[in-house]
Coordinates of C-alpha atoms in Angstrom, one line a residue:
M1 CA 10.7 1.5 -43.5
D2 CA 14.4 1.5 -42.4
I3 CA 17.1 0.9 -45.0
L4 CA 20.9 0.7 -44.3
I5 CA 23.6 1.2 -46.9
D6 CA 27.3 0.1 -46.3
L7 CA 29.3 2.9 -47.9
A8 CA 32.2 0.5 -48.5
T9 CA 30.3 -2.1 -50.5
M10 CA 27.0 -0.3 -51.3
A11 CA 25.2 -3.3 -49.9
V12 CA 21.6 -2.7 -48.9
M13 CA 20.2 -4.3 -45.7
L14 CA 17.6 -4.1 -43.1
P15 CA 18.4 -3.0 -39.4
S16 CA 18.5 -6.7 -38.5
G17 CA 21.4 -7.1 -40.9
V18 CA 19.4 -9.2 -43.4
P19 CA 20.2 -8.2 -47.0
L20 CA 17.3 -6.2 -48.6
T21 CA 16.7 -8.0 -51.9
D22 CA 12.9 -7.9 -52.2
L23 CA 10.4 -5.2 -51.4
S24 CA 6.6 -5.7 -51.5
L25 CA 4.4 -2.6 -51.8
V26 CA 0.6 -1.9 -52.2
R27 CA -0.6 0.7 -54.6
G28 CA -2.0 3.8 -52.7
D29 CA 0.3 3.5 -49.7
K30 CA 2.6 6.2 -48.5
L31 CA 5.5 4.8 -46.5
P32 CA 7.8 6.7 -44.1
L33 CA 11.4 6.1 -45.2
R34 CA 14.6 6.3 -43.2
V35 CA 18.0 5.7 -44.9
S36 CA 21.2 5.3 -42.9
L37 CA 24.7 5.4 -44.4
L38 CA 27.1 3.2 -42.5
D39 CA 30.9 4.0 -42.4
D40 CA 32.5 1.0 -40.7
G41 CA 29.2 0.3 -39.0
T42 CA 28.7 3.9 -37.8
P43 CA 25.8 6.0 -39.2
V44 CA 27.0 9.1 -40.9
T45 CA 25.6 12.0 -43.0
P46 CA 28.5 13.1 -45.3
S47 CA 28.4 16.7 -46.2
G48 CA 27.0 17.3 -49.7
T49 CA 25.8 13.7 -50.1
R50 CA 22.1 12.8 -50.5
P51 CA 20.6 9.4 -51.0
A52 CA 17.5 8.7 -53.2
L53 CA 15.4 5.6 -53.9
A54 CA 14.6 5.1 -57.6
V55 CA 12.2 2.5 -58.9
K56 CA 12.0 1.7 -62.7
T57 CA 10.2 -0.8 -64.9
A58 CA 13.5 -2.2 -66.1
L59 CA 17.2 -1.7 -65.4
G60 CA 17.9 0.2 -68.7
D61 CA 14.8 2.3 -68.5
D62 CA 15.4 6.0 -67.7
T63 CA 11.7 6.7 -66.6
L64 CA 11.1 6.6 -62.9
V65 CA 7.9 4.9 -61.7
L66 CA 8.4 5.6 -58.0
A67 CA 11.0 7.8 -56.4
A68 CA 12.0 9.3 -53.0
T69 CA 14.4 12.1 -53.5
N70 CA 13.8 14.8 -50.9
L71 CA 15.3 13.0 -47.9
E72 CA 16.5 15.3 -45.2
P73 CA 19.5 14.6 -42.8
V74 CA 18.7 14.2 -39.1
D75 CA 20.6 13.2 -36.0
D76 CA 18.3 11.8 -33.4
A77 CA 18.2 9.1 -30.8
L78 CA 18.6 6.4 -33.5
G79 CA 21.7 8.1 -34.9
A80 CA 22.5 10.0 -38.1
A81 CA 20.2 9.3 -41.1
Y82 CA 18.1 10.7 -43.9
V83 CA 14.3 10.7 -43.6
G84 CA 11.4 11.3 -45.9
S85 CA 8.6 9.3 -47.5
L86 CA 7.8 7.2 -50.5
S87 CA 4.4 7.6 -52.3
V88 CA 3.1 4.4 -54.0
N89 CA 0.5 6.2 -56.1
T90 CA 2.0 8.1 -59.0
T91 CA 0.7 8.5 -62.6
Q92 CA 3.7 6.7 -63.9
L93 CA 2.8 3.7 -61.7
V94 CA -0.9 3.8 -62.8
A95 CA 0.2 3.8 -66.5
A96 CA 2.7 1.0 -66.0
M97 CA 0.3 -1.3 -64.1
G98 CA -2.8 -0.7 -66.3
S99 CA -5.3 -3.3 -65.2
A100 CA -2.8 -5.8 -64.0
E101 CA -3.2 -7.0 -60.4
S102 CA 0.6 -6.6 -59.8
I103 CA 3.7 -5.5 -61.4
D104 CA 7.4 -6.3 -60.9
L105 CA 9.8 -3.4 -60.9
V106 CA 13.5 -2.8 -60.3
G107 CA 14.7 -0.4 -57.5
E108 CA 18.1 0.9 -56.4
L109 CA 19.4 3.4 -53.9
V110 CA 21.5 6.2 -55.5
L111 CA 24.0 8.3 -53.6
M112 CA 24.4 11.7 -55.2
A113 CA 27.5 13.7 -54.2
G114 CA 27.9 17.4 -54.3
D115 CA 30.1 17.3 -57.4
G116 CA 27.4 15.5 -59.4
S117 CA 28.9 12.0 -59.2
Q118 CA 26.6 9.1 -58.3
R119 CA 27.0 5.7 -56.7
T120 CA 24.3 3.0 -57.0
S121 CA 23.5 0.1 -54.6
S122 CA 22.7 -3.5 -55.3
L123 CA 19.4 -4.1 -57.1
I124 CA 16.1 -4.6 -55.2
R125 CA 13.1 -6.4 -56.7
V126 CA 10.0 -4.3 -56.1
A127 CA 6.6 -5.9 -56.4
V128 CA 3.5 -3.6 -56.4
R129 CA 0.0 -5.0 -56.0
Q130 CA -3.3 -3.3 -56.8
D131 CA -4.8 -4.1 -53.4
I132 CA -4.4 -6.7 -50.7
M133 CA -7.8 -8.2 -51.6
P134 CA -9.4 -7.2 -54.9
A135 CA -13.1 -6.9 -55.0
D136 CA -13.7 -9.8 -57.3
V137 CA -12.2 -12.3 -54.8
V138 CA -13.9 -11.2 -51.6
P139 CA -15.1 -14.4 -49.8
P140 CA -18.8 -14.9 -48.8
E141 CA -20.2 -13.4 -45.7
D142 CA -20.1 -16.6 -43.7
V143 CA -16.4 -16.9 -44.4
V144 CA -15.7 -13.3 -43.6
A145 CA -17.4 -13.7 -40.2
N146 CA -14.7 -16.2 -39.2
W147 CA -11.9 -14.6 -41.2
E148 CA -9.8 -13.6 -38.2
E149 CA -10.0 -17.1 -36.8
M150 CA -9.2 -18.6 -40.1
V151 CA -6.1 -16.4 -40.6
A152 CA -4.9 -17.0 -37.1
A153 CA -5.3 -20.8 -37.5
S154 CA -3.6 -20.8 -40.9
L155 CA -0.6 -18.7 -39.6
A156 CA -0.3 -20.9 -36.5
A157 CA -0.1 -24.0 -38.7
Q158 CA 2.3 -22.6 -41.2
L159 CA 4.5 -20.5 -38.9
P160 CA 7.0 -23.2 -37.8
D161 CA 7.7 -24.3 -41.3
V162 CA 7.7 -20.8 -42.7
L163 CA 10.0 -19.5 -39.9
D164 CA 12.4 -22.5 -40.3
G165 CA 12.4 -22.1 -44.1
A166 CA 13.1 -18.4 -43.9
L167 CA 15.9 -18.9 -41.4
Q168 CA 17.4 -21.7 -43.5
E169 CA 17.4 -19.4 -46.5
R170 CA 19.4 -16.8 -44.5
G171 CA 21.8 -19.5 -43.2
M172 CA 20.3 -19.5 -39.7
H173 CA 19.6 -22.9 -38.3
V174 CA 17.3 -23.4 -35.3
D175 CA 18.5 -26.2 -33.0
P176 CA 17.7 -27.3 -29.5
V177 CA 20.4 -26.7 -26.9
T178 CA 20.7 -30.1 -25.3
G179 CA 23.4 -32.7 -24.9
S180 CA 27.0 -32.3 -23.6
S181 CA 30.2 -30.7 -24.5
T182 CA 33.9 -31.1 -23.5
L183 CA 36.0 -28.1 -22.6
T184 CA 39.8 -28.3 -22.3
T185 CA 42.9 -26.2 -21.5
G186 CA 45.0 -28.0 -24.0
E187 CA 47.8 -30.5 -23.4
A188 CA 51.1 -29.9 -21.7
E189 CA 53.5 -31.8 -19.5
T190 CA 54.9 -29.0 -17.2
P191 CA 54.7 -30.5 -13.7
T192 CA 53.3 -28.4 -10.8
V193 CA 51.9 -29.0 -7.3
M194 CA 48.5 -27.6 -6.5
A195 CA 45.9 -27.8 -3.8
C196 CA 43.4 -25.3 -5.0
Y197 CA 42.8 -23.4 -8.3
A198 CA 40.6 -20.2 -8.5
M199 CA 39.1 -19.2 -11.8
E200 CA 36.1 -17.5 -13.5
W201 CA 33.8 -20.0 -15.2
G202 CA 33.5 -19.3 -18.9
D203 CA 36.7 -17.3 -19.4
E204 CA 39.3 -18.1 -22.1
L205 CA 41.0 -20.8 -20.1
L206 CA 38.7 -23.6 -21.2
A207 CA 38.2 -23.9 -24.9
G208 CA 35.0 -25.4 -26.4
H209 CA 31.3 -24.7 -26.8
L210 CA 29.8 -23.3 -23.6
T211 CA 26.3 -21.9 -23.1
D212 CA 25.5 -19.3 -20.5
Q213 CA 24.3 -22.0 -18.1
C214 CA 25.2 -25.7 -17.8
R215 CA 25.9 -28.5 -15.3
L216 CA 29.4 -29.6 -14.7
R217 CA 29.5 -33.4 -14.9
S218 CA 33.2 -34.3 -14.6
V219 CA 36.7 -32.9 -14.2
T220 CA 39.9 -34.6 -15.4
M221 CA 43.5 -33.8 -14.5
T222 CA 46.7 -35.6 -15.4
Y223 CA 48.4 -37.1 -12.3
Y224 CA 52.1 -36.5 -11.8
T225 CA 53.0 -37.3 -8.2
D226 CA 51.4 -37.3 -4.7
T227 CA 53.3 -35.4 -2.1
G228 CA 51.6 -37.2 0.7
L229 CA 51.6 -40.7 -0.7
L230 CA 47.8 -41.1 -0.3
D231 CA 45.7 -43.7 -2.2
H232 CA 42.5 -41.7 -2.8
H233 CA 41.6 -38.0 -3.3
W234 CA 38.4 -36.1 -3.4
L235 CA 37.5 -33.0 -5.4
R236 CA 35.3 -30.1 -4.2
I237 CA 33.9 -27.3 -6.2
W238 CA 33.5 -24.0 -4.4
R239 CA 31.4 -21.1 -5.8
L240 CA 31.6 -17.4 -4.6
E241 CA 28.4 -16.1 -3.2
S242 CA 28.1 -12.7 -1.4
D243 CA 31.9 -12.5 -0.8
K244 CA 32.1 -16.0 0.6
Y245 CA 33.0 -19.3 -1.0
V246 CA 30.3 -22.0 -0.5
V247 CA 30.5 -25.7 -1.5
A248 CA 28.7 -26.2 -4.9
G249 CA 29.6 -29.9 -5.4
V250 CA 31.7 -32.8 -4.1
A251 CA 33.0 -35.6 -6.3
P252 CA 33.7 -39.0 -4.6
A253 CA 37.3 -40.0 -4.0
V254 CA 39.2 -41.6 -6.9
A255 CA 42.2 -43.9 -6.7
L256 CA 45.6 -42.6 -7.9
P257 CA 46.5 -43.8 -11.4
A258 CA 50.0 -44.4 -12.7
N259 CA 52.3 -41.4 -13.3
N260 CA 51.3 -39.2 -16.2
Q261 CA 47.9 -40.8 -16.4
P262 CA 44.5 -39.0 -16.2
M263 CA 42.3 -39.1 -13.1
T264 CA 38.6 -38.2 -13.4
W265 CA 36.2 -37.0 -10.8
D266 CA 32.5 -37.4 -11.5
F267 CA 29.7 -35.1 -10.1
T268 CA 26.2 -36.5 -9.8
P269 CA 23.8 -35.0 -10.8
G270 CA 26.1 -32.2 -11.8
V271 CA 27.2 -28.8 -10.5
P272 CA 25.0 -25.9 -11.9
L273 CA 27.2 -23.2 -13.2
R274 CA 26.6 -19.9 -15.0
R275 CA 29.0 -18.0 -17.2
G276 CA 30.9 -15.5 -14.9
D277 CA 30.7 -17.6 -11.7
K278 CA 33.8 -17.3 -9.5
I279 CA 34.7 -20.9 -8.6
M280 CA 37.6 -22.8 -6.9
L281 CA 38.7 -26.4 -7.4
E282 CA 40.0 -28.0 -4.2
I283 CA 41.8 -31.3 -4.0
C284 CA 41.0 -33.0 -0.7
A285 CA 41.8 -36.0 1.5
G286 CA 39.7 -37.6 4.1
P287 CA 37.6 -40.6 5.2
D288 CA 34.3 -39.2 3.9
A289 CA 32.7 -36.1 2.3
D290 CA 32.0 -34.6 5.8
H291 CA 35.6 -34.8 7.0
L292 CA 37.9 -33.4 4.2
T293 CA 41.1 -31.4 4.4
T294 CA 43.0 -29.7 1.6
H295 CA 45.7 -31.8 0.1
E296 CA 48.4 -30.9 -2.4
L297 CA 48.8 -33.1 -5.5
G298 CA 51.3 -33.1 -8.3
V299 CA 49.7 -32.6 -11.7
H300 CA 50.5 -31.6 -15.3
A301 CA 50.1 -27.8 -15.9
V302 CA 49.9 -25.3 -18.8
I303 CA 51.3 -21.8 -18.9
T304 CA 48.5 -19.1 -18.9
A305 CA 48.3 -15.3 -18.9
A306 CA 48.1 -13.7 -15.5
K307 CA 44.6 -12.6 -14.6
D308 CA 43.2 -11.1 -11.4
G309 CA 41.6 -13.7 -9.1
R310 CA 42.9 -16.6 -11.2
G311 CA 45.7 -19.0 -10.3
I312 CA 46.9 -21.7 -7.9
A313 CA 46.2 -21.1 -4.2
S314 CA 47.1 -23.1 -1.1
A315 CA 43.7 -22.8 0.6
V316 CA 40.1 -21.8 0.0
S317 CA 39.7 -18.1 1.0
Y318 CA 38.2 -14.9 -0.2
P319 CA 39.8 -13.0 -1.7
P320 CA 41.9 -16.0 -2.9
V321 CA 45.6 -15.8 -2.1
I322 CA 47.2 -16.7 -5.4
T323 CA 50.7 -18.3 -5.2
Q324 CA 51.1 -19.0 -9.0
A325 CA 49.2 -16.8 -11.4
T326 CA 50.7 -17.9 -14.7
I327 CA 50.2 -21.7 -14.3
A328 CA 46.9 -23.7 -14.5
P329 CA 46.4 -27.4 -14.2
V330 CA 45.7 -29.3 -17.4
L331 CA 41.9 -29.7 -17.3
S332 CA 39.3 -31.5 -19.4
V333 CA 35.7 -31.0 -18.2
T334 CA 32.4 -32.2 -19.5
V335 CA 29.2 -30.2 -19.1
D336 CA 25.5 -30.9 -19.9
Y337 CA 23.3 -28.1 -21.3
D338 CA 19.9 -27.1 -20.1
D339 CA 17.1 -27.3 -22.7
G340 CA 16.9 -24.2 -24.8
V341 CA 17.1 -22.8 -28.3
M342 CA 20.1 -21.8 -30.5
V343 CA 19.7 -19.9 -33.8
G344 CA 22.6 -20.1 -36.1
G345 CA 24.8 -21.3 -33.3
T346 CA 23.8 -18.4 -30.9
E347 CA 21.9 -19.4 -27.8
L348 CA 18.8 -17.4 -27.3
A349 CA 17.3 -18.8 -24.1
T350 CA 17.5 -21.8 -21.8
A351 CA 14.8 -23.5 -19.7
A352 CA 16.6 -22.4 -16.5
Q353 CA 16.7 -18.8 -17.7
M354 CA 13.0 -18.9 -18.5
Q355 CA 12.4 -20.4 -15.1
G356 CA 14.5 -17.6 -13.6
L357 CA 12.5 -15.0 -15.6
G358 CA 9.3 -16.5 -14.1
N359 CA 10.8 -16.4 -10.7
D360 CA 11.7 -12.7 -11.2
V361 CA 8.2 -12.0 -12.4
R362 CA 6.7 -13.8 -9.3
T363 CA 9.2 -11.9 -7.0
A364 CA 8.3 -8.6 -8.6
S365 CA 4.6 -9.4 -8.1
A366 CA 5.2 -10.3 -4.5
D367 CA 7.2 -7.1 -4.0
A368 CA 4.4 -5.1 -5.7
Q369 CA 1.9 -6.6 -3.3
A370 CA 4.1 -5.9 -0.3
A371 CA 4.5 -2.3 -1.5
A372 CA 0.7 -1.9 -1.9
T373 CA 0.2 -3.3 1.6
A374 CA 2.8 -0.9 3.0
A375 CA 1.2 2.0 1.1
T376 CA -2.2 1.1 2.7
T377 CA -0.6 0.9 6.1
A378 CA 1.1 4.2 5.6
R379 CA -2.2 5.8 4.5
N380 CA -4.0 4.5 7.6
Q381 CA -1.1 5.8 9.8
A382 CA -1.3 9.2 8.0
Q383 CA -5.1 9.3 8.7
T384 CA -4.6 8.4 12.3
A385 CA -1.9 11.1 12.6
A386 CA -4.2 13.6 11.1
T387 CA -6.9 12.7 13.6
N388 CA -4.4 12.9 16.4
A389 CA -3.3 16.3 15.1
G390 CA -6.9 17.5 15.1
T391 CA -7.3 16.4 18.7
S392 CA -4.1 18.0 19.7
A393 CA -5.2 21.3 18.1
T394 CA -8.5 21.2 20.0
S395 CA -6.6 20.5 23.3
A396 CA -4.2 23.4 22.5
A397 CA -7.1 25.7 21.8
S398 CA -8.8 24.7 25.1
S399 CA -5.5 25.2 27.0
A400 CA -5.1 28.7 25.4
T401 CA -8.6 29.6 26.5
A402 CA -7.9 28.4 30.1
A403 CA -4.7 30.4 30.2
Q404 CA -6.4 33.5 29.0
Q405 CA -9.1 33.1 31.8
A406 CA -6.4 32.5 34.4
L407 CA -4.5 35.7 33.3
A408 CA -7.8 37.6 33.5
A409 CA -8.4 36.4 37.1
I410 CA -5.0 37.7 38.4
P411 CA -5.4 41.0 40.3
Q412 CA -3.7 43.9 38.5
V413 CA -1.2 46.4 40.1
D414 CA -2.3 50.0 40.0
A415 CA -0.1 53.0 39.3
E416 CA 0.9 53.4 43.0
G417 CA 2.0 49.7 43.1
N418 CA -1.0 48.5 45.2
M419 CA -2.9 45.3 44.4
T420 CA -6.5 44.7 45.6
L421 CA -7.6 41.2 46.3
A422 CA -11.3 40.4 46.0
G423 CA -11.1 37.7 48.7
G424 CA -8.7 36.7 51.5
I425 CA -5.4 34.8 51.6
A426 CA -5.5 31.3 53.0
L427 CA -2.3 29.7 54.2
S428 CA -1.8 25.9 54.7
A429 CA 0.6 24.4 57.2
G430 CA 4.2 25.1 56.4
Q431 CA 3.6 28.2 54.3
K432 CA 4.4 31.8 55.1
I433 CA 4.0 35.4 53.9
T434 CA 6.7 38.0 54.3
L435 CA 5.7 41.6 54.3
S436 CA 7.7 44.1 52.3
N437 CA 10.9 45.6 53.7
G438 CA 11.1 42.7 56.3
G439 CA 8.4 44.3 58.4
A440 CA 6.8 41.1 59.5
T441 CA 6.5 37.4 58.6
I442 CA 3.3 35.4 59.0
Y443 CA 3.9 31.7 59.6
A444 CA 1.2 29.0 59.3
S445 CA 1.4 25.9 61.5
S446 CA -1.1 23.1 61.9
N447 CA -3.1 24.8 64.7
S448 CA -2.2 28.4 64.8
A449 CA -0.5 31.3 63.1
V450 CA 2.5 33.2 64.5
V451 CA 3.4 36.8 63.6
H452 CA 7.1 37.5 63.9
V453 CA 7.9 41.2 64.0
S454 CA 11.6 42.1 63.5
A455 CA 10.9 45.8 64.1
L456 CA 7.8 47.6 65.4
A457 CA 5.3 48.2 62.7
S458 CA 2.8 51.0 62.3
S459 CA -0.3 49.1 61.3
G460 CA -2.3 46.0 62.0
E461 CA -2.2 44.7 65.6
I462 CA 0.7 47.0 66.4
S463 CA -0.7 50.5 65.9
G464 CA 0.4 53.9 67.1
N465 CA 3.4 52.5 69.0
V466 CA 0.9 50.6 71.3
V467 CA 1.1 46.9 71.5
N468 CA -2.2 45.3 72.5
C469 CA -1.3 41.8 73.6
N470 CA -4.9 40.7 74.1
R471 CA -5.4 41.0 70.4
V472 CA -2.4 38.7 69.7
A473 CA -3.6 35.1 69.3
A474 CA -1.1 33.7 71.8
S475 CA -1.4 36.7 74.2
T476 CA 2.4 36.9 74.0
L477 CA 4.6 39.4 72.3
S478 CA 8.3 38.5 72.1
I479 CA 10.7 41.3 71.2
T480 CA 14.2 39.9 70.6
T481 CA 15.9 43.2 69.5
A482 CA 16.1 46.6 71.1
A483 CA 12.9 48.7 70.9
T484 CA 11.9 52.2 72.1
F485 CA 8.3 52.9 72.9
G486 CA 7.2 56.5 72.9
G487 CA 3.7 55.7 74.2
T488 CA 2.0 53.3 76.6
I489 CA 2.3 49.6 76.7
N490 CA -0.9 47.9 77.9
A491 CA 0.1 44.6 79.5
N492 CA -2.9 43.2 81.4
G493 CA -1.1 40.0 82.1
G494 CA 2.1 41.7 83.2
I495 CA 5.5 42.2 81.7
N496 CA 8.2 39.7 82.1
I497 CA 11.6 41.5 82.1
P498 CA 14.7 39.2 82.3
V499 CA 17.1 40.3 85.1
A500 CA 20.1 38.6 83.7
P501 CA 22.6 41.4 82.9
S502 CA 23.9 41.4 79.4
T503 CA 26.8 43.9 79.9
D504 CA 29.3 44.7 82.6
T505 CA 27.6 48.1 83.3
E506 CA 24.2 46.4 83.7
A507 CA 25.8 43.8 86.1
A508 CA 27.3 46.6 88.3
R509 CA 23.9 48.4 88.5
Y510 CA 22.2 45.2 89.3
R511 CA 24.5 44.7 92.3
E512 CA 23.8 48.3 93.5
V513 CA 20.1 47.6 93.4
R514 CA 20.5 44.4 95.4
L515 CA 22.6 46.2 98.0
L516 CA 20.0 49.0 98.4
H517 CA 17.3 46.5 98.6
E518 CA 19.1 44.6 101.4
M519 CA 19.9 47.8 103.3
E520 CA 16.2 48.9 103.2
F521 CA 14.9 45.6 104.6
S522 CA 17.7 45.0 107.1
A523 CA 16.3 47.2 109.9
L524 CA 12.8 45.8 109.3
R525 CA 14.1 42.3 109.8
T526 CA 15.9 43.4 112.9
Y527 CA 12.7 45.0 114.2
F528 CA 10.7 42.0 113.6
N529 CA 13.2 39.8 115.3
S530 CA 13.5 42.0 118.5
S531 CA 10.0 43.2 119.1
N532 CA 7.8 40.4 117.9
P533 CA 5.0 40.1 120.4
F534 CA 3.7 37.0 118.9
S535 CA 4.6 33.5 119.8
W536 CA 4.9 31.3 116.7

């Protein structure tokens, strides 16, 4: 049980603010008790001050029937308070009640200060009953069997009247929120020229009863003069949505009245508006609702306090470009309310708000379903990824095994740097093998192999400084650089020595050989010519 005490007035109330005047207890109960001391509405625990609940049989009686005195100060999430308990089962209570089914007592909260002074609260009527249902009034079994249904039906039948009666006693009246209301800026005759006016719906500019949601039915301004001398004017309502003004409603064109006379635009079926909506009124001219342009109009105005985003503008734009922030057109608007409930003049809910709540619930349900579907998809994807990971791990293990086998098959190099191959070396066309130190290069063509020796080797087909041309596949050995042979060259097919001299010395020697050759054969030619006995 929570009890609040106003330190200024010593008024006792419940957390809802309803004054605590009556308290009903059942003998044998033990109630948790929380007492909060309010200083200008703020819970406090003054040093040296302790509250106590005292219950007596009469106001002038000094004997306590019930008491809660050992309340301890706390400061928790609910604020500062004193907590303890109240036992409704004392010997004094038993003696006072006797055999009576109930007893009426008087209670009060006492504040005891450290200096011994006391302050008492307003009186509380305390009713204590022996039991909720004494044994002598227990209903028959057939009634008890349907007891819950009977109680529920009885409460359902009595609740509207009981609730309404209780609220009426507290000064709270339950009324439906329906009908219409008129909001105005007040009257003034200050002339101004406006095309657009930006404002926040529900701020202090328009005075009158306004619920959180309504439908704007009409807007009235006081005509002063028309700068363009047009006969008819339209009125558009723009509402800000996602940083952009969109058309919320268009009122048909109305004819200009006489100077200083009202002109009213009607919206059918009405423009839905919520408290806090950013809107803009735009006066327009044009042949129809689809071909309207902004048009300035002279109207009566009132002086207002400057406020961000509020004032006269020359065009509809976001953010609005305010040209006059302290002037507003004289307005009178009528609004219709959605069905709802007001308690004591305070609106609790509207039909549209309940519909919006239902939409929110449905949206949340759809979002939850989508989230569940996404979670299922993610789980399936995770399982697929796990399967793929297992396959990849198996492939990696197989690749590692193959790599180990390939490494084991590679011939190893011994300590002397030699490598022994178990088989031969096969070369395909276009490939070659170059022996170490440039000794020889083996080329592979499509039909044969060519061994190119840049210097005489000491092994293979060239052994012991002897070149065996019969053992060369092409039976030809081509030596392109200078070479000295210390042994014998076996050339069964002959040796082709080019006679073209490569140096001046070789050319001179070559000429000497030719001269000697000609000299040796000169006499022989002469002999044949002079002594030839044959006749050819």
